[in-house]
Amino acid sequence: MLNTKTEEEIELLRLNNDLVSRTLAEVGKIIRPGVTTKELDRRAEEFIRDNGAKPGFLGYSGYPATLCTSVNDSVVHGIPSSYVLREGDIVSVDCGTYLHGFYGDSAFTFAVGEIKPELQRLLNVTRECLVKGVEAAVEGQRVGDISYAVQTHAEINGYSVVRELVGHGLGRDMHEKPEVPNYGARGRGPKLGSGLVICIEPMINMGTRHVYQENDGWTIRTQDGKPSAHFELAVVVRKGKAETLSTFSYIDEVLRRS
Ligand code: MF3
Ligand code: CO
């Protein structure tokens, strides 16, 4: 059985993941052609510190920034830089916080200006994969039920699932047990108990599932150079239906107004 959280611990995880959700929306407000990924990172760090928290990724295993900003064929762990976002790009923004001894961790892939319909479809399906995963994260099910739900939805839509990187438990450490792969078999893996907090984070590719790591030691890219999308939420396993600790509702509100 996996380590589940008390309601007091869950409250602190809720504070963190709400702050991550609001930070992603702040970043979403300034995403447009012409902005650099470094500018997104500065805005996120400022907002997190203004809210009394610390960036969760900065210094984690030596990571040098507040956000991971992963553009187009970059899957995850892109380091913010002088790269200028262009009309038609997609950018995964992954954000972590650290507050009251716990972590927050969530990600959203944004469109930069107008994007091709085929890219919008990749974003939609990847977000749907995450929803399917969350729907499977209920007490009594197993990790493999989440994995299977995500993988099936990606593959029936003609996409592939990255295997080298996985979701994870979340708590006083950013990466706790269990690993939550985005591929797998129903009924396999550790059993999900009420109060288990996990991050589900499908990384879905338009072409090959195979990836490589850049020489910077972080950036993960698709081997064929085709685009990849990434969405991540933190949830608590409950009886009947998972409770989400992070949310895209602040982002959706920002995108509706723009
Ligand atoms: N959201 C990423 C994850 O789930 C964060 C890793 S970036 C790091 O693993 F710099 F913090 F490692
Ligand atoms: Co994560």
Short mmCIF file of C-alpha atoms and ligand atoms in Angstrom, two decimals:
data_model
loop_
_atom_site.label_atom_id
_atom_site.label_comp_id
_atom_site.label_asym_id
_atom_site.label_seq_id
_atom_site.Cartn_x
_atom_site.Cartn_y
_atom_site.Cartn_z
CA MET A 1 0.00 0.00 0.00
CA LEU A 2 1.26 3.46 -0.87
CA ASN A 3 1.80 6.36 1.51
CA THR A 4 -1.41 8.40 1.73
CA LYS A 5 -1.69 11.94 3.08
CA THR A 6 -3.62 13.26 6.05
CA GLU A 7 -6.25 15.97 5.43
CA GLU A 8 -3.84 18.50 7.02
CA GLU A 9 -1.12 17.55 4.54
CA ILE A 10 -3.62 17.64 1.68
CA GLU A 11 -4.60 21.19 2.69
CA LEU A 12 -0.97 22.30 2.28
CA LEU A 13 -0.73 20.51 -1.06
CA ARG A 14 -3.96 22.28 -2.08
CA LEU A 15 -2.39 25.69 -1.27
CA ASN A 16 0.68 24.84 -3.35
CA ASN A 17 -1.20 23.49 -6.32
CA ASP A 18 -3.68 26.38 -6.34
CA LEU A 19 -0.69 28.74 -6.45
CA VAL A 20 0.86 26.78 -9.33
CA SER A 21 -2.48 26.99 -11.17
CA ARG A 22 -2.67 30.76 -10.68
CA THR A 23 0.98 31.15 -11.71
CA LEU A 24 0.36 29.28 -14.97
CA ALA A 25 -2.54 31.67 -15.66
CA GLU A 26 -0.28 34.69 -15.01
CA VAL A 27 2.20 33.26 -17.50
CA GLY A 28 -0.65 32.61 -19.94
CA LYS A 29 -1.54 36.31 -19.83
CA ILE A 30 1.80 37.29 -21.39
CA ILE A 31 2.25 34.45 -23.89
CA ARG A 32 2.25 35.92 -27.42
CA PRO A 33 4.55 36.12 -30.44
CA GLY A 34 7.68 38.13 -29.56
CA VAL A 35 8.01 37.20 -25.89
CA THR A 36 11.02 35.15 -24.76
CA THR A 37 10.71 32.05 -22.62
CA LYS A 38 13.04 33.78 -20.10
CA GLU A 39 10.42 36.54 -19.70
CA LEU A 40 7.82 33.89 -18.87
CA ASP A 41 10.19 32.49 -16.26
CA ARG A 42 10.77 35.90 -14.65
CA ARG A 43 7.02 36.54 -14.38
CA ALA A 44 6.45 33.14 -12.80
CA GLU A 45 9.24 33.55 -10.24
CA GLU A 46 8.02 37.02 -9.30
CA PHE A 47 4.42 35.82 -8.86
CA ILE A 48 5.42 32.80 -6.77
CA ARG A 49 7.62 34.90 -4.46
CA ASP A 50 4.95 37.64 -4.19
CA ASN A 51 2.69 34.89 -2.84
CA GLY A 52 5.18 33.91 -0.15
CA ALA A 53 6.31 30.67 -1.77
CA LYS A 54 9.51 29.49 -3.46
CA PRO A 55 9.93 28.15 -6.98
CA GLY A 56 9.83 24.36 -6.62
CA PHE A 57 12.06 23.51 -9.58
CA LEU A 58 14.84 26.11 -9.06
CA GLY A 59 17.86 24.22 -7.74
CA TYR A 60 16.02 20.87 -7.79
CA SER A 61 18.69 18.39 -8.97
CA GLY A 62 20.53 21.52 -10.11
CA TYR A 63 17.73 22.74 -12.41
CA PRO A 64 18.44 26.42 -13.22
CA ALA A 65 14.96 28.01 -13.54
CA THR A 66 11.44 28.40 -12.15
CA LEU A 67 9.65 27.02 -15.21
CA CYS A 68 10.27 24.37 -17.79
CA THR A 69 9.32 25.91 -21.15
CA SER A 70 9.24 23.27 -23.87
CA VAL A 71 8.54 24.52 -27.40
CA ASN A 72 7.24 22.43 -30.36
CA ASP A 73 9.42 19.27 -30.62
CA SER A 74 10.64 19.79 -27.07
CA VAL A 75 8.64 17.42 -24.85
CA VAL A 76 9.57 18.58 -21.33
CA HIS A 77 12.37 20.15 -19.25
CA GLY A 78 13.12 22.94 -21.73
CA ILE A 79 15.19 25.63 -19.98
CA PRO A 80 13.87 29.21 -20.33
CA SER A 81 16.15 31.19 -22.63
CA SER A 82 16.40 34.06 -25.10
CA TYR A 83 14.25 32.02 -27.52
CA VAL A 84 11.56 34.33 -28.92
CA LEU A 85 8.15 32.66 -29.21
CA ARG A 86 6.74 32.79 -32.75
CA GLU A 87 3.22 32.74 -34.11
CA GLY A 88 2.26 29.07 -34.57
CA ASP A 89 4.48 27.67 -31.79
CA ILE A 90 3.18 25.56 -28.93
CA VAL A 91 4.86 25.86 -25.53
CA SER A 92 4.48 23.53 -22.56
CA VAL A 93 4.86 25.54 -19.37
CA ASP A 94 5.61 23.34 -16.35
CA CYS A 95 5.68 25.03 -12.94
CA GLY A 96 6.48 23.98 -9.39
CA THR A 97 6.12 25.69 -6.02
CA TYR A 98 7.41 24.99 -2.53
CA LEU A 99 5.42 26.29 0.45
CA HIS A 100 4.94 25.06 4.04
CA GLY A 101 7.17 22.02 3.37
CA PHE A 102 5.21 20.68 0.39
CA TYR A 103 5.39 20.91 -3.39
CA GLY A 104 3.01 21.98 -6.15
CA ASP A 105 3.53 20.78 -9.72
CA SER A 106 1.42 21.28 -12.86
CA ALA A 107 1.80 22.00 -16.57
CA PHE A 108 -0.21 23.35 -19.51
CA THR A 109 0.65 23.56 -23.20
CA PHE A 110 -0.25 26.96 -24.69
CA ALA A 111 -0.73 28.01 -28.29
CA VAL A 112 1.29 31.05 -29.38
CA GLY A 113 -1.02 33.20 -31.53
CA GLU A 114 -2.82 31.23 -34.22
CA ILE A 115 -1.72 27.62 -34.58
CA LYS A 116 -2.43 25.00 -37.25
CA PRO A 117 -5.57 22.88 -36.67
CA GLU A 118 -3.44 19.73 -36.47
CA LEU A 119 -1.54 21.24 -33.54
CA GLN A 120 -4.74 22.33 -31.81
CA ARG A 121 -5.95 18.75 -32.14
CA LEU A 122 -2.76 17.47 -30.47
CA LEU A 123 -3.34 19.89 -27.57
CA ASN A 124 -7.01 18.90 -27.25
CA VAL A 125 -6.32 15.17 -27.29
CA THR A 126 -3.44 15.43 -24.80
CA ARG A 127 -5.64 17.38 -22.38
CA GLU A 128 -8.37 14.76 -22.87
CA CYS A 129 -5.79 12.04 -22.08
CA LEU A 130 -5.14 13.77 -18.77
CA VAL A 131 -8.88 13.95 -18.02
CA LYS A 132 -9.22 10.21 -18.78
CA GLY A 133 -6.31 9.52 -16.44
CA VAL A 134 -7.87 11.59 -13.66
CA GLU A 135 -11.19 9.77 -14.14
CA ALA A 136 -9.38 6.46 -13.61
CA ALA A 137 -7.66 7.63 -10.40
CA VAL A 138 -10.21 6.34 -7.90
CA GLU A 139 -9.88 4.30 -4.74
CA GLY A 140 -9.52 0.59 -5.36
CA GLN A 141 -8.21 0.97 -8.92
CA ARG A 142 -4.54 0.48 -9.78
CA VAL A 143 -1.90 2.73 -11.30
CA GLY A 144 -2.14 0.66 -14.50
CA ASP A 145 -5.78 1.71 -14.90
CA ILE A 146 -4.65 5.35 -15.15
CA SER A 147 -1.84 4.41 -17.55
CA TYR A 148 -4.17 2.37 -19.75
CA ALA A 149 -6.77 5.16 -19.93
CA VAL A 150 -4.16 7.72 -21.02
CA GLN A 151 -2.44 5.46 -23.55
CA THR A 152 -5.66 4.23 -25.16
CA HIS A 153 -6.98 7.71 -25.76
CA ALA A 154 -3.67 8.87 -27.27
CA GLU A 155 -3.28 5.89 -29.55
CA ILE A 156 -6.88 5.74 -30.87
CA ASN A 157 -6.27 9.32 -31.95
CA GLY A 158 -3.12 8.34 -33.85
CA TYR A 159 -0.56 9.72 -31.41
CA SER A 160 2.24 8.09 -29.43
CA VAL A 161 3.08 8.07 -25.73
CA VAL A 162 6.47 9.01 -24.29
CA ARG A 163 7.73 6.24 -22.00
CA GLU A 164 10.94 7.62 -20.55
CA LEU A 165 9.17 10.15 -18.35
CA VAL A 166 6.26 9.45 -16.02
CA GLY A 167 3.90 11.00 -13.50
CA HIS A 168 4.60 10.60 -9.80
CA GLY A 169 3.47 10.90 -6.21
CA LEU A 170 3.63 14.42 -4.76
CA GLY A 171 4.18 15.63 -1.21
CA ARG A 172 7.16 16.73 0.87
CA ASP A 173 9.18 15.57 -2.12
CA MET A 174 8.35 16.52 -5.69
CA HIS A 175 8.83 12.97 -6.87
CA GLU A 176 7.39 10.36 -4.52
CA LYS A 177 6.16 6.85 -5.11
CA PRO A 178 4.37 5.65 -7.16
CA GLU A 179 5.58 6.24 -10.69
CA VAL A 180 2.55 6.93 -12.89
CA PRO A 181 3.41 5.86 -16.47
CA ASN A 182 1.28 7.08 -19.36
CA TYR A 183 1.28 3.59 -20.89
CA GLY A 184 0.39 0.25 -19.36
CA ALA A 185 -2.11 -2.48 -18.64
CA ARG A 186 -5.42 -2.34 -16.79
CA GLY A 187 -5.40 -3.93 -13.34
CA ARG A 188 -1.60 -3.78 -13.01
CA GLY A 189 0.60 -1.83 -10.63
CA PRO A 190 0.14 -0.53 -7.09
CA LYS A 191 -3.37 -0.13 -5.68
CA LEU A 192 -4.72 3.42 -5.29
CA GLY A 193 -5.79 4.28 -1.76
CA SER A 194 -7.93 7.24 -0.71
CA GLY A 195 -5.63 10.16 0.21
CA LEU A 196 -2.87 9.24 -2.22
CA VAL A 197 -1.66 12.40 -4.00
CA ILE A 198 -0.30 11.97 -7.52
CA CYS A 199 0.63 14.05 -10.53
CA ILE A 200 -0.72 12.69 -13.81
CA GLU A 201 1.18 14.14 -16.77
CA PRO A 202 0.71 12.73 -20.26
CA MET A 203 3.45 13.62 -22.76
CA ILE A 204 1.97 12.86 -26.17
CA ASN A 205 3.80 12.99 -29.51
CA MET A 206 2.40 13.58 -32.99
CA GLY A 207 4.99 11.23 -34.53
CA THR A 208 7.40 8.72 -32.99
CA ARG A 209 7.30 8.07 -29.24
CA HIS A 210 11.09 8.10 -29.13
CA VAL A 211 12.89 11.01 -27.50
CA TYR A 212 16.43 12.16 -26.75
CA GLN A 213 18.06 14.52 -24.28
CA GLU A 214 19.87 17.60 -25.50
CA ASN A 215 23.45 18.42 -24.55
CA ASP A 216 22.19 20.93 -21.97
CA GLY A 217 21.48 17.90 -19.77
CA TRP A 218 17.75 18.74 -19.50
CA THR A 219 15.74 19.41 -22.65
CA ILE A 220 13.90 16.33 -23.91
CA ARG A 221 13.02 16.38 -27.64
CA THR A 222 11.25 14.06 -30.06
CA GLN A 223 13.63 12.06 -32.24
CA ASP A 224 11.72 12.89 -35.43
CA GLY A 225 11.38 16.60 -34.67
CA LYS A 226 7.58 16.45 -34.67
CA PRO A 227 5.62 18.30 -31.98
CA SER A 228 4.77 17.05 -28.50
CA ALA A 229 2.25 18.25 -25.90
CA HIS A 230 2.21 17.98 -22.10
CA PHE A 231 -0.49 18.63 -19.49
CA GLU A 232 -0.17 17.90 -15.77
CA LEU A 233 -2.49 18.06 -12.77
CA ALA A 234 -2.08 17.04 -9.13
CA VAL A 235 -4.99 15.01 -7.74
CA VAL A 236 -6.02 13.25 -4.54
CA VAL A 237 -7.37 9.75 -4.96
CA ARG A 238 -10.80 9.55 -3.34
CA LYS A 239 -13.68 7.12 -3.29
CA GLY A 240 -15.69 7.39 -6.52
CA LYS A 241 -13.93 10.45 -7.98
CA ALA A 242 -10.50 12.03 -7.64
CA GLU A 243 -10.25 15.51 -6.17
CA THR A 244 -8.13 17.87 -8.25
CA LEU A 245 -5.63 19.99 -6.31
CA SER A 246 -4.52 21.99 -9.32
CA THR A 247 -6.87 23.32 -11.98
CA PHE A 248 -6.81 24.81 -15.48
CA SER A 249 -9.85 27.00 -14.73
CA TYR A 250 -7.73 30.15 -14.14
CA ILE A 251 -5.95 29.54 -17.46
CA ASP A 252 -9.20 28.87 -19.32
CA GLU A 253 -10.57 32.16 -17.99
CA VAL A 254 -7.48 34.05 -19.21
CA LEU A 255 -7.65 32.38 -22.63
CA ARG A 256 -11.39 33.17 -22.96
CA ARG A 257 -10.70 36.88 -22.48
CA SER A 258 -7.84 37.02 -24.99
N1 MF3 B 1 7.06 18.79 -13.54
C1 MF3 B 1 8.31 18.12 -13.69
C2 MF3 B 1 8.11 16.74 -13.17
O1 MF3 B 1 7.02 16.36 -12.96
C3 MF3 B 1 9.37 18.90 -13.01
C4 MF3 B 1 10.73 18.48 -13.30
S1 MF3 B 1 11.77 19.81 -13.63
C5 MF3 B 1 12.91 19.83 -12.39
O2 MF3 B 1 8.96 15.94 -12.99
F1 MF3 B 1 13.77 20.70 -12.68
F2 MF3 B 1 12.35 20.18 -11.29
F3 MF3 B 1 13.44 18.68 -12.25
CO CO B 2 5.41 16.39 -12.44
#
